[in-house]
Amino acid sequence: MSILDSMNASSGSWQRYLWRTWTGRMLLALGTLCAVLLFLGALPMFSAGPREQDLADGLGEARAPASLTVASFNLAHGRGASGHQVFTSRQRQVEHLQQTAELMQQHGVTLALLQEADGNSWWNRRKDLVLSLAQAFDWQTGPRGYQVQGFGLDYGNAIISRYALRQARARNWPGGWGAPPKGAVAAVLDFDGEPLTVVSIHLEPFQRWRRMRQARSLAEWLHGHSGHLLIAGDFNADWNRADDAVRLLAESLALEPWPGAETSPPTFWTGRRLDWILVSSGLEISEPRILADAPSDHAMVIAEIRRRADDS
C-alpha cells in the first residue's frame, strides 16, 4: 500500500470512528455549527454599502410640536434577545416586531432611531423590519442606510417618525477582520418651527481605536448641521471611560446625555450602558426610561425631548 493510500485509509477510519461514537457526532455537529457561525459573522465584513448615501426623505406630518417622545432601539435583526437571526422563525420574528411596536405605542413614541434594521436580507427571510414597524404606527417608512449591502444582506440604521424627515443621508465606515461595517443615518425635521437634525448611529463594538475613528468621522460629518442636534443609538461604549466614543462626541459637538449618565442603568446584557440619547444645549431630556424587556439583546431607551425653557 502506498503512503497516500495509507493516509486516506487512516483518515477514513478516523472519520468513521468519530461518526460512530456519540462524542464524535457531537464534535462534528459543534464543528459544523462553529463553521456556520463564522461564515455568518464574516459575511457583513465584505458587504459594506457606499460610504456616502443620499436617501429618500420620510413622509409625515409637516411640523412636530415642541416636545417629542424619542426611542432608540437596536432591533437585533428581529431575532430577539439571544441566538442568531438565521435560526429565528418567521413567527418569532413577527412576534418580536409586534412587541417592539406595542412598547413604543404604550410610551407614545413619535420618533424612533433604529439600529440593525434589515430591509431585504436572506438571513431574516426578506422581512423589511423598518417598513413593518412604520406600518404598525400608520406612518410612512423613513430613511434607512445601507450599512451592509451584498451577499444577500441589506441592513443598517434607520429613522421612522410621525413627522416628515428631509435631507436624509447616511455615512458608512468599512469593517475589518472581526469588525462588520458600521454607520449613521441623519435627517432634519421641523421641530415647532426650528430645524432639528436627528441621527441614528451604530459604532464598532470590539476595537476602541476603530470606534474612536468612527466617532471623529461622525463629528466631522455633522459639522454645520441644521439647528438643534439629537444623536441616539448603539454607541458600544459607556460614559465611564473618558477616552471613548460617547464622551468624544459629547465634547466635540457640545452634546449632553440625560442627568446621571455615570450611574444610569445598563442597556446590554453585560451590565454596561451602551445605548444613549445625546442632545445639543438648546434641548433638554426628561422622563428617561430604559425598557429591559424589549425583544433584543439591547434595552430600549426612551425619553421626552423638548426645547429648554430659556431657549424658547
PDB file of C-alpha atoms in Angstrom:
ATOM      1  CA  MET A   1       0.000   0.000   0.000  1.00  0.00           C
ATOM      2  CA  SER A   2       1.323   3.440  -0.909  1.00  0.00           C
ATOM      3  CA  ILE A   3       1.799   6.198   1.657  1.00  0.00           C
ATOM      4  CA  LEU A   4      -1.102   8.123   0.090  1.00  0.00           C
ATOM      5  CA  ASP A   5      -3.394   5.094   0.253  1.00  0.00           C
ATOM      6  CA  SER A   6      -2.374   4.550   3.864  1.00  0.00           C
ATOM      7  CA  MET A   7      -3.152   8.175   4.740  1.00  0.00           C
ATOM      8  CA  ASN A   8      -6.548   8.006   3.027  1.00  0.00           C
ATOM      9  CA  ALA A   9      -7.384   4.771   4.802  1.00  0.00           C
ATOM     10  CA  SER A  10      -6.402   6.125   8.208  1.00  0.00           C
ATOM     11  CA  SER A  11      -8.309   9.346   7.528  1.00  0.00           C
ATOM     12  CA  GLY A  12     -11.415   7.407   6.570  1.00  0.00           C
ATOM     13  CA  SER A  13     -11.123   5.240   9.683  1.00  0.00           C
ATOM     14  CA  TRP A  14     -10.793   8.337  11.881  1.00  0.00           C
ATOM     15  CA  GLN A  15     -13.880   9.927  10.312  1.00  0.00           C
ATOM     16  CA  ARG A  16     -15.895   6.707  10.626  1.00  0.00           C
ATOM     17  CA  TYR A  17     -14.836   6.393  14.255  1.00  0.00           C
ATOM     18  CA  LEU A  18     -15.971   9.923  15.027  1.00  0.00           C
ATOM     19  CA  TRP A  19     -19.300   9.413  13.325  1.00  0.00           C
ATOM     20  CA  ARG A  20     -19.991   6.116  15.074  1.00  0.00           C
ATOM     21  CA  THR A  21     -19.492   7.467  18.601  1.00  0.00           C
ATOM     22  CA  TRP A  22     -21.787   9.855  20.436  1.00  0.00           C
ATOM     23  CA  THR A  23     -18.868  12.092  21.352  1.00  0.00           C
ATOM     24  CA  GLY A  24     -17.702  12.096  17.774  1.00  0.00           C
ATOM     25  CA  ARG A  25     -21.118  13.071  16.456  1.00  0.00           C
ATOM     26  CA  MET A  26     -21.301  15.895  18.977  1.00  0.00           C
ATOM     27  CA  LEU A  27     -17.843  17.149  17.994  1.00  0.00           C
ATOM     28  CA  LEU A  28     -18.742  17.072  14.315  1.00  0.00           C
ATOM     29  CA  ALA A  29     -22.025  18.889  14.994  1.00  0.00           C
ATOM     30  CA  LEU A  30     -20.294  21.556  17.086  1.00  0.00           C
ATOM     31  CA  GLY A  31     -17.593  21.963  14.470  1.00  0.00           C
ATOM     32  CA  THR A  32     -20.201  22.397  11.753  1.00  0.00           C
ATOM     33  CA  LEU A  33     -22.128  24.911  13.866  1.00  0.00           C
ATOM     34  CA  CYS A  34     -18.958  26.915  14.548  1.00  0.00           C
ATOM     35  CA  ALA A  35     -18.140  26.945  10.847  1.00  0.00           C
ATOM     36  CA  VAL A  36     -21.648  28.196  10.015  1.00  0.00           C
ATOM     37  CA  LEU A  37     -21.471  30.934  12.656  1.00  0.00           C
ATOM     38  CA  LEU A  38     -18.026  32.031  11.464  1.00  0.00           C
ATOM     39  CA  PHE A  39     -19.368  32.200   7.926  1.00  0.00           C
ATOM     40  CA  LEU A  40     -22.397  34.239   9.007  1.00  0.00           C
ATOM     41  CA  GLY A  41     -20.203  36.544  11.070  1.00  0.00           C
ATOM     42  CA  ALA A  42     -17.760  37.105   8.226  1.00  0.00           C
ATOM     43  CA  LEU A  43     -20.323  37.921   5.527  1.00  0.00           C
ATOM     44  CA  PRO A  44     -21.068  41.518   6.657  1.00  0.00           C
ATOM     45  CA  MET A  45     -17.353  42.368   6.760  1.00  0.00           C
ATOM     46  CA  PHE A  46     -17.159  42.115   2.990  1.00  0.00           C
ATOM     47  CA  SER A  47     -20.541  43.658   2.151  1.00  0.00           C
ATOM     48  CA  ALA A  48     -20.224  47.337   3.083  1.00  0.00           C
ATOM     49  CA  GLY A  49     -22.611  49.770   1.413  1.00  0.00           C
ATOM     50  CA  PRO A  50     -21.417  53.043  -0.195  1.00  0.00           C
ATOM     51  CA  ARG A  51     -19.570  55.431   2.140  1.00  0.00           C
ATOM     52  CA  GLU A  52     -21.862  58.397   1.412  1.00  0.00           C
ATOM     53  CA  GLN A  53     -25.557  57.910   0.682  1.00  0.00           C
ATOM     54  CA  ASP A  54     -28.350  60.304  -0.223  1.00  0.00           C
ATOM     55  CA  LEU A  55     -31.583  58.721   0.974  1.00  0.00           C
ATOM     56  CA  ALA A  56     -35.261  59.182   0.255  1.00  0.00           C
ATOM     57  CA  ASP A  57     -36.981  61.540   2.682  1.00  0.00           C
ATOM     58  CA  GLY A  58     -39.618  60.271   5.097  1.00  0.00           C
ATOM     59  CA  LEU A  59     -43.185  61.480   4.666  1.00  0.00           C
ATOM     60  CA  GLY A  60     -45.367  62.525   7.584  1.00  0.00           C
ATOM     61  CA  GLU A  61     -46.935  65.478   9.342  1.00  0.00           C
ATOM     62  CA  ALA A  62     -45.138  68.630   8.253  1.00  0.00           C
ATOM     63  CA  ARG A  63     -44.396  70.102  11.664  1.00  0.00           C
ATOM     64  CA  ALA A  64     -43.584  68.479  15.000  1.00  0.00           C
ATOM     65  CA  PRO A  65     -44.670  70.071  18.296  1.00  0.00           C
ATOM     66  CA  ALA A  66     -42.175  71.453  20.811  1.00  0.00           C
ATOM     67  CA  SER A  67     -41.946  68.050  22.538  1.00  0.00           C
ATOM     68  CA  LEU A  68     -41.024  64.662  21.060  1.00  0.00           C
ATOM     69  CA  THR A  69     -41.033  61.190  22.579  1.00  0.00           C
ATOM     70  CA  VAL A  70     -37.876  59.591  21.235  1.00  0.00           C
ATOM     71  CA  ALA A  71     -36.905  55.912  21.255  1.00  0.00           C
ATOM     72  CA  SER A  72     -33.501  54.443  20.463  1.00  0.00           C
ATOM     73  CA  PHE A  73     -33.509  50.700  19.832  1.00  0.00           C
ATOM     74  CA  ASN A  74     -31.220  48.059  18.372  1.00  0.00           C
ATOM     75  CA  LEU A  75     -33.633  45.719  16.566  1.00  0.00           C
ATOM     76  CA  ALA A  76     -31.060  42.891  16.543  1.00  0.00           C
ATOM     77  CA  HIS A  77     -32.317  41.900  13.077  1.00  0.00           C
ATOM     78  CA  GLY A  78     -35.608  40.782  14.637  1.00  0.00           C
ATOM     79  CA  ARG A  79     -34.047  37.810  16.427  1.00  0.00           C
ATOM     80  CA  GLY A  80     -34.916  38.826  19.979  1.00  0.00           C
ATOM     81  CA  ALA A  81     -32.643  38.635  22.995  1.00  0.00           C
ATOM     82  CA  SER A  82     -30.453  35.688  22.011  1.00  0.00           C
ATOM     83  CA  GLY A  83     -29.299  33.391  19.244  1.00  0.00           C
ATOM     84  CA  HIS A  84     -28.793  34.367  15.607  1.00  0.00           C
ATOM     85  CA  GLN A  85     -31.439  35.674  13.230  1.00  0.00           C
ATOM     86  CA  VAL A  86     -30.886  32.845  10.751  1.00  0.00           C
ATOM     87  CA  PHE A  87     -32.237  30.442  13.397  1.00  0.00           C
ATOM     88  CA  THR A  88     -35.240  32.652  14.275  1.00  0.00           C
ATOM     89  CA  SER A  89     -38.563  31.532  12.795  1.00  0.00           C
ATOM     90  CA  ARG A  90     -40.758  33.949  10.860  1.00  0.00           C
ATOM     91  CA  GLN A  91     -43.409  33.627  13.583  1.00  0.00           C
ATOM     92  CA  ARG A  92     -40.958  34.597  16.329  1.00  0.00           C
ATOM     93  CA  GLN A  93     -39.668  37.467  14.224  1.00  0.00           C
ATOM     94  CA  VAL A  94     -43.196  38.819  13.737  1.00  0.00           C
ATOM     95  CA  GLU A  95     -43.857  38.461  17.476  1.00  0.00           C
ATOM     96  CA  HIS A  96     -40.704  40.456  18.262  1.00  0.00           C
ATOM     97  CA  LEU A  97     -41.765  43.234  15.894  1.00  0.00           C
ATOM     98  CA  GLN A  98     -45.244  43.306  17.442  1.00  0.00           C
ATOM     99  CA  GLN A  99     -43.751  43.540  20.935  1.00  0.00           C
ATOM    100  CA  THR A 100     -41.482  46.367  19.786  1.00  0.00           C
ATOM    101  CA  ALA A 101     -44.385  48.295  18.269  1.00  0.00           C
ATOM    102  CA  GLU A 102     -46.541  47.757  21.366  1.00  0.00           C
ATOM    103  CA  LEU A 103     -43.819  49.046  23.701  1.00  0.00           C
ATOM    104  CA  MET A 104     -43.312  52.150  21.577  1.00  0.00           C
ATOM    105  CA  GLN A 105     -47.047  52.779  21.349  1.00  0.00           C
ATOM    106  CA  GLN A 106     -47.507  52.348  25.112  1.00  0.00           C
ATOM    107  CA  HIS A 107     -44.898  55.049  25.696  1.00  0.00           C
ATOM    108  CA  GLY A 108     -46.220  57.375  22.997  1.00  0.00           C
ATOM    109  CA  VAL A 109     -43.117  57.298  20.792  1.00  0.00           C
ATOM    110  CA  THR A 110     -43.217  59.788  17.908  1.00  0.00           C
ATOM    111  CA  LEU A 111     -39.621  59.411  16.679  1.00  0.00           C
ATOM    112  CA  ALA A 112     -37.663  56.129  16.609  1.00  0.00           C
ATOM    113  CA  LEU A 113     -33.966  55.757  15.833  1.00  0.00           C
ATOM    114  CA  LEU A 114     -33.133  52.166  14.946  1.00  0.00           C
ATOM    115  CA  GLN A 115     -30.050  50.006  14.503  1.00  0.00           C
ATOM    116  CA  GLU A 116     -29.525  46.562  12.926  1.00  0.00           C
ATOM    117  CA  ALA A 117     -32.617  47.251  10.844  1.00  0.00           C
ATOM    118  CA  ASP A 118     -32.968  44.905   7.870  1.00  0.00           C
ATOM    119  CA  GLY A 119     -34.676  45.762   4.622  1.00  0.00           C
ATOM    120  CA  ASN A 120     -34.223  42.707   2.429  1.00  0.00           C
ATOM    121  CA  SER A 121     -31.840  40.188   3.987  1.00  0.00           C
ATOM    122  CA  TRP A 122     -31.966  36.453   3.393  1.00  0.00           C
ATOM    123  CA  TRP A 123     -30.973  35.678   6.970  1.00  0.00           C
ATOM    124  CA  ASN A 124     -34.235  37.062   8.343  1.00  0.00           C
ATOM    125  CA  ARG A 125     -36.417  35.826   5.487  1.00  0.00           C
ATOM    126  CA  ARG A 126     -36.514  39.075   3.492  1.00  0.00           C
ATOM    127  CA  LYS A 127     -38.572  40.827   6.170  1.00  0.00           C
ATOM    128  CA  ASP A 128     -38.428  44.638   5.922  1.00  0.00           C
ATOM    129  CA  LEU A 129     -38.255  45.468   9.621  1.00  0.00           C
ATOM    130  CA  VAL A 130     -38.370  49.243   9.118  1.00  0.00           C
ATOM    131  CA  LEU A 131     -41.443  49.152   6.885  1.00  0.00           C
ATOM    132  CA  SER A 132     -43.194  46.717   9.237  1.00  0.00           C
ATOM    133  CA  LEU A 133     -42.633  48.955  12.265  1.00  0.00           C
ATOM    134  CA  ALA A 134     -43.703  52.091  10.414  1.00  0.00           C
ATOM    135  CA  GLN A 135     -46.901  50.390   9.249  1.00  0.00           C
ATOM    136  CA  ALA A 136     -47.704  49.386  12.835  1.00  0.00           C
ATOM    137  CA  PHE A 137     -47.917  53.135  13.597  1.00  0.00           C
ATOM    138  CA  ASP A 138     -49.634  54.023  10.294  1.00  0.00           C
ATOM    139  CA  TRP A 139     -46.521  56.044   9.446  1.00  0.00           C
ATOM    140  CA  GLN A 140     -44.673  56.192   6.169  1.00  0.00           C
ATOM    141  CA  THR A 141     -41.400  54.271   6.206  1.00  0.00           C
ATOM    142  CA  GLY A 142     -38.418  56.516   6.910  1.00  0.00           C
ATOM    143  CA  PRO A 143     -34.825  56.694   5.658  1.00  0.00           C
ATOM    144  CA  ARG A 144     -32.685  53.589   6.103  1.00  0.00           C
ATOM    145  CA  GLY A 145     -28.971  53.485   5.396  1.00  0.00           C
ATOM    146  CA  TYR A 146     -27.304  50.641   3.529  1.00  0.00           C
ATOM    147  CA  GLN A 147     -24.652  49.884   6.105  1.00  0.00           C
ATOM    148  CA  VAL A 148     -24.296  46.360   4.736  1.00  0.00           C
ATOM    149  CA  GLN A 149     -25.370  45.583   1.179  1.00  0.00           C
ATOM    150  CA  GLY A 150     -24.240  42.461  -0.611  1.00  0.00           C
ATOM    151  CA  PHE A 151     -24.219  38.659  -0.445  1.00  0.00           C
ATOM    152  CA  GLY A 152     -27.994  38.811   0.040  1.00  0.00           C
ATOM    153  CA  LEU A 153     -27.742  41.115   3.074  1.00  0.00           C
ATOM    154  CA  ASP A 154     -29.323  44.557   3.304  1.00  0.00           C
ATOM    155  CA  TYR A 155     -29.386  46.344   6.650  1.00  0.00           C
ATOM    156  CA  GLY A 156     -28.282  49.425   8.535  1.00  0.00           C
ATOM    157  CA  ASN A 157     -29.544  52.255  10.716  1.00  0.00           C
ATOM    158  CA  ALA A 158     -32.951  53.829  10.189  1.00  0.00           C
ATOM    159  CA  ILE A 159     -35.261  56.595  11.389  1.00  0.00           C
ATOM    160  CA  ILE A 160     -39.048  56.442  11.438  1.00  0.00           C
ATOM    161  CA  SER A 161     -41.309  59.215  12.676  1.00  0.00           C
ATOM    162  CA  ARG A 162     -44.800  60.570  12.778  1.00  0.00           C
ATOM    163  CA  TYR A 163     -43.303  63.721  11.266  1.00  0.00           C
ATOM    164  CA  ALA A 164     -41.720  64.453   7.902  1.00  0.00           C
ATOM    165  CA  LEU A 165     -37.981  63.805   7.608  1.00  0.00           C
ATOM    166  CA  ARG A 166     -35.979  65.660   4.975  1.00  0.00           C
ATOM    167  CA  GLN A 167     -32.357  65.984   3.835  1.00  0.00           C
ATOM    168  CA  ALA A 168     -31.888  62.302   4.664  1.00  0.00           C
ATOM    169  CA  ARG A 169     -28.371  60.938   4.252  1.00  0.00           C
ATOM    170  CA  ALA A 170     -26.089  58.217   5.562  1.00  0.00           C
ATOM    171  CA  ARG A 171     -22.401  57.675   6.191  1.00  0.00           C
ATOM    172  CA  ASN A 172     -20.752  54.254   6.408  1.00  0.00           C
ATOM    173  CA  TRP A 173     -17.483  53.094   7.908  1.00  0.00           C
ATOM    174  CA  PRO A 174     -15.926  49.941   6.458  1.00  0.00           C
ATOM    175  CA  GLY A 175     -15.320  46.951   8.654  1.00  0.00           C
ATOM    176  CA  GLY A 176     -12.233  44.843   9.070  1.00  0.00           C
ATOM    177  CA  TRP A 177     -11.393  41.366  10.255  1.00  0.00           C
ATOM    178  CA  GLY A 178     -13.784  40.675  13.093  1.00  0.00           C
ATOM    179  CA  ALA A 179     -15.414  44.103  12.659  1.00  0.00           C
ATOM    180  CA  PRO A 180     -18.542  44.481  10.480  1.00  0.00           C
ATOM    181  CA  PRO A 181     -19.258  47.832   8.770  1.00  0.00           C
ATOM    182  CA  LYS A 182     -20.970  50.460  10.924  1.00  0.00           C
ATOM    183  CA  GLY A 183     -22.616  53.771  10.126  1.00  0.00           C
ATOM    184  CA  ALA A 184     -25.043  56.605  10.784  1.00  0.00           C
ATOM    185  CA  VAL A 185     -28.251  57.968   9.257  1.00  0.00           C
ATOM    186  CA  ALA A 186     -29.265  61.620   9.620  1.00  0.00           C
ATOM    187  CA  ALA A 187     -32.344  63.638   8.701  1.00  0.00           C
ATOM    188  CA  VAL A 188     -33.904  67.003   9.573  1.00  0.00           C
ATOM    189  CA  LEU A 189     -37.422  67.594  10.894  1.00  0.00           C
ATOM    190  CA  ASP A 190     -39.362  70.757  11.614  1.00  0.00           C
ATOM    191  CA  PHE A 191     -39.338  70.994  15.412  1.00  0.00           C
ATOM    192  CA  ASP A 192     -42.014  73.562  16.183  1.00  0.00           C
ATOM    193  CA  GLY A 193     -40.664  75.917  13.543  1.00  0.00           C
ATOM    194  CA  GLU A 194     -36.965  75.203  14.124  1.00  0.00           C
ATOM    195  CA  PRO A 195     -34.773  72.615  12.363  1.00  0.00           C
ATOM    196  CA  LEU A 196     -33.775  69.559  14.382  1.00  0.00           C
ATOM    197  CA  THR A 197     -31.131  67.213  12.974  1.00  0.00           C
ATOM    198  CA  VAL A 198     -31.696  63.660  14.226  1.00  0.00           C
ATOM    199  CA  VAL A 199     -29.062  60.943  13.863  1.00  0.00           C
ATOM    200  CA  SER A 200     -29.220  57.183  14.406  1.00  0.00           C
ATOM    201  CA  ILE A 201     -25.776  55.624  14.901  1.00  0.00           C
ATOM    202  CA  HIS A 202     -24.167  52.244  15.429  1.00  0.00           C
ATOM    203  CA  LEU A 203     -20.467  52.178  16.285  1.00  0.00           C
ATOM    204  CA  GLU A 204     -17.756  49.490  16.325  1.00  0.00           C
ATOM    205  CA  PRO A 205     -18.241  47.008  19.205  1.00  0.00           C
ATOM    206  CA  PHE A 206     -14.808  45.409  19.608  1.00  0.00           C
ATOM    207  CA  GLN A 207     -11.939  47.766  18.797  1.00  0.00           C
ATOM    208  CA  ARG A 208     -11.870  51.082  20.649  1.00  0.00           C
ATOM    209  CA  TRP A 209      -9.417  52.706  18.214  1.00  0.00           C
ATOM    210  CA  ARG A 210     -11.782  51.951  15.332  1.00  0.00           C
ATOM    211  CA  ARG A 211     -14.789  53.211  17.323  1.00  0.00           C
ATOM    212  CA  MET A 212     -12.980  56.455  18.139  1.00  0.00           C
ATOM    213  CA  ARG A 213     -12.102  56.950  14.486  1.00  0.00           C
ATOM    214  CA  GLN A 214     -15.767  56.475  13.581  1.00  0.00           C
ATOM    215  CA  ALA A 215     -16.818  58.986  16.242  1.00  0.00           C
ATOM    216  CA  ARG A 216     -14.389  61.585  14.878  1.00  0.00           C
ATOM    217  CA  SER A 217     -15.680  60.944  11.364  1.00  0.00           C
ATOM    218  CA  LEU A 218     -19.247  61.407  12.597  1.00  0.00           C
ATOM    219  CA  ALA A 219     -18.397  64.706  14.292  1.00  0.00           C
ATOM    220  CA  GLU A 220     -16.803  65.944  11.059  1.00  0.00           C
ATOM    221  CA  TRP A 221     -19.787  64.747   9.009  1.00  0.00           C
ATOM    222  CA  LEU A 222     -22.230  66.644  11.237  1.00  0.00           C
ATOM    223  CA  HIS A 223     -20.220  69.858  11.259  1.00  0.00           C
ATOM    224  CA  GLY A 224     -22.521  72.705  10.224  1.00  0.00           C
ATOM    225  CA  HIS A 225     -25.690  70.703  10.934  1.00  0.00           C
ATOM    226  CA  SER A 226     -29.072  72.411  10.796  1.00  0.00           C
ATOM    227  CA  GLY A 227     -30.433  73.790  14.087  1.00  0.00           C
ATOM    228  CA  HIS A 228     -30.711  71.575  17.162  1.00  0.00           C
ATOM    229  CA  LEU A 229     -28.976  68.184  17.215  1.00  0.00           C
ATOM    230  CA  LEU A 230     -30.035  64.819  18.626  1.00  0.00           C
ATOM    231  CA  ILE A 231     -27.859  61.711  18.322  1.00  0.00           C
ATOM    232  CA  ALA A 232     -29.106  58.346  19.552  1.00  0.00           C
ATOM    233  CA  GLY A 233     -28.178  54.740  19.069  1.00  0.00           C
ATOM    234  CA  ASP A 234     -25.846  51.916  19.969  1.00  0.00           C
ATOM    235  CA  PHE A 235     -22.511  53.583  20.797  1.00  0.00           C
ATOM    236  CA  ASN A 236     -20.940  50.337  22.045  1.00  0.00           C
ATOM    237  CA  ALA A 237     -19.299  52.500  24.722  1.00  0.00           C
ATOM    238  CA  ASP A 238     -20.291  53.896  28.098  1.00  0.00           C
ATOM    239  CA  TRP A 239     -19.771  57.210  29.873  1.00  0.00           C
ATOM    240  CA  ASN A 240     -17.335  55.937  32.478  1.00  0.00           C
ATOM    241  CA  ARG A 241     -14.346  55.953  30.129  1.00  0.00           C
ATOM    242  CA  ALA A 242     -13.249  59.456  29.213  1.00  0.00           C
ATOM    243  CA  ASP A 243     -11.340  58.376  26.107  1.00  0.00           C
ATOM    244  CA  ASP A 244     -14.209  56.623  24.344  1.00  0.00           C
ATOM    245  CA  ALA A 245     -16.850  57.486  21.765  1.00  0.00           C
ATOM    246  CA  VAL A 246     -19.681  58.762  23.983  1.00  0.00           C
ATOM    247  CA  ARG A 247     -17.634  61.487  25.645  1.00  0.00           C
ATOM    248  CA  LEU A 248     -15.729  62.276  22.461  1.00  0.00           C
ATOM    249  CA  LEU A 249     -18.981  63.025  20.623  1.00  0.00           C
ATOM    250  CA  ALA A 250     -20.448  64.877  23.587  1.00  0.00           C
ATOM    251  CA  GLU A 251     -17.393  67.130  23.789  1.00  0.00           C
ATOM    252  CA  SER A 252     -16.858  67.537  20.030  1.00  0.00           C
ATOM    253  CA  LEU A 253     -20.466  68.503  19.313  1.00  0.00           C
ATOM    254  CA  ALA A 254     -21.395  70.116  22.663  1.00  0.00           C
ATOM    255  CA  LEU A 255     -23.971  67.441  23.467  1.00  0.00           C
ATOM    256  CA  GLU A 256     -25.462  66.367  26.772  1.00  0.00           C
ATOM    257  CA  PRO A 257     -26.785  62.986  27.930  1.00  0.00           C
ATOM    258  CA  TRP A 258     -29.626  62.798  30.365  1.00  0.00           C
ATOM    259  CA  PRO A 259     -28.709  63.513  34.021  1.00  0.00           C
ATOM    260  CA  GLY A 260     -26.819  60.894  35.978  1.00  0.00           C
ATOM    261  CA  ALA A 261     -25.105  59.343  32.979  1.00  0.00           C
ATOM    262  CA  GLU A 262     -22.325  57.858  35.122  1.00  0.00           C
ATOM    263  CA  THR A 263     -24.714  55.773  37.227  1.00  0.00           C
ATOM    264  CA  SER A 264     -27.646  55.140  34.891  1.00  0.00           C
ATOM    265  CA  PRO A 265     -28.933  51.555  34.436  1.00  0.00           C
ATOM    266  CA  PRO A 266     -27.318  49.216  31.896  1.00  0.00           C
ATOM    267  CA  THR A 267     -28.771  48.660  28.426  1.00  0.00           C
ATOM    268  CA  PHE A 268     -26.850  45.498  27.480  1.00  0.00           C
ATOM    269  CA  TRP A 269     -26.710  42.004  28.952  1.00  0.00           C
ATOM    270  CA  THR A 270     -23.084  42.503  30.037  1.00  0.00           C
ATOM    271  CA  GLY A 271     -24.249  45.145  32.516  1.00  0.00           C
ATOM    272  CA  ARG A 272     -22.888  48.083  30.515  1.00  0.00           C
ATOM    273  CA  ARG A 273     -24.725  51.158  29.288  1.00  0.00           C
ATOM    274  CA  LEU A 274     -24.114  51.154  25.510  1.00  0.00           C
ATOM    275  CA  ASP A 275     -27.228  52.918  24.197  1.00  0.00           C
ATOM    276  CA  TRP A 276     -27.548  56.682  24.518  1.00  0.00           C
ATOM    277  CA  ILE A 277     -29.578  59.739  23.595  1.00  0.00           C
ATOM    278  CA  LEU A 278     -27.455  62.906  23.375  1.00  0.00           C
ATOM    279  CA  VAL A 279     -28.845  66.379  22.665  1.00  0.00           C
ATOM    280  CA  SER A 280     -27.468  69.841  21.989  1.00  0.00           C
ATOM    281  CA  SER A 281     -27.617  72.594  24.599  1.00  0.00           C
ATOM    282  CA  GLY A 282     -30.879  74.117  23.357  1.00  0.00           C
ATOM    283  CA  LEU A 283     -32.734  70.892  24.195  1.00  0.00           C
ATOM    284  CA  GLU A 284     -33.446  69.046  27.407  1.00  0.00           C
ATOM    285  CA  ILE A 285     -34.154  65.404  28.175  1.00  0.00           C
ATOM    286  CA  SER A 286     -36.864  64.443  30.639  1.00  0.00           C
ATOM    287  CA  GLU A 287     -38.674  61.282  31.753  1.00  0.00           C
ATOM    288  CA  PRO A 288     -35.912  58.888  30.617  1.00  0.00           C
ATOM    289  CA  ARG A 289     -36.863  55.225  30.542  1.00  0.00           C
ATOM    290  CA  ILE A 290     -34.804  52.092  29.949  1.00  0.00           C
ATOM    291  CA  LEU A 291     -37.003  49.143  28.945  1.00  0.00           C
ATOM    292  CA  ALA A 292     -35.027  45.992  29.646  1.00  0.00           C
ATOM    293  CA  ASP A 293     -37.879  43.729  28.498  1.00  0.00           C
ATOM    294  CA  ALA A 294     -37.674  44.873  24.866  1.00  0.00           C
ATOM    295  CA  PRO A 295     -37.158  41.961  22.409  1.00  0.00           C
ATOM    296  CA  SER A 296     -33.442  42.420  21.761  1.00  0.00           C
ATOM    297  CA  ASP A 297     -30.078  41.918  23.428  1.00  0.00           C
ATOM    298  CA  HIS A 298     -30.223  45.702  23.999  1.00  0.00           C
ATOM    299  CA  ALA A 299     -32.725  47.606  26.114  1.00  0.00           C
ATOM    300  CA  MET A 300     -34.950  50.211  24.502  1.00  0.00           C
ATOM    301  CA  VAL A 301     -34.122  53.774  25.574  1.00  0.00           C
ATOM    302  CA  ILE A 302     -36.977  56.309  25.586  1.00  0.00           C
ATOM    303  CA  ALA A 303     -37.048  59.963  26.627  1.00  0.00           C
ATOM    304  CA  GLU A 304     -39.008  63.159  26.163  1.00  0.00           C
ATOM    305  CA  ILE A 305     -37.127  65.825  24.214  1.00  0.00           C
ATOM    306  CA  ARG A 306     -38.161  69.472  24.344  1.00  0.00           C
ATOM    307  CA  ARG A 307     -36.647  72.919  23.983  1.00  0.00           C
ATOM    308  CA  ARG A 308     -35.147  74.388  27.110  1.00  0.00           C
ATOM    309  CA  ALA A 309     -37.348  76.992  28.738  1.00  0.00           C
ATOM    310  CA  ASP A 310     -34.627  79.639  28.465  1.00  0.00           C
ATOM    311  CA  ASP A 311     -34.132  78.777  24.768  1.00  0.00           C
ATOM    312  CA  SER A 312     -37.750  79.284  23.659  1.00  0.00           C
TER     313      SER A 312
END
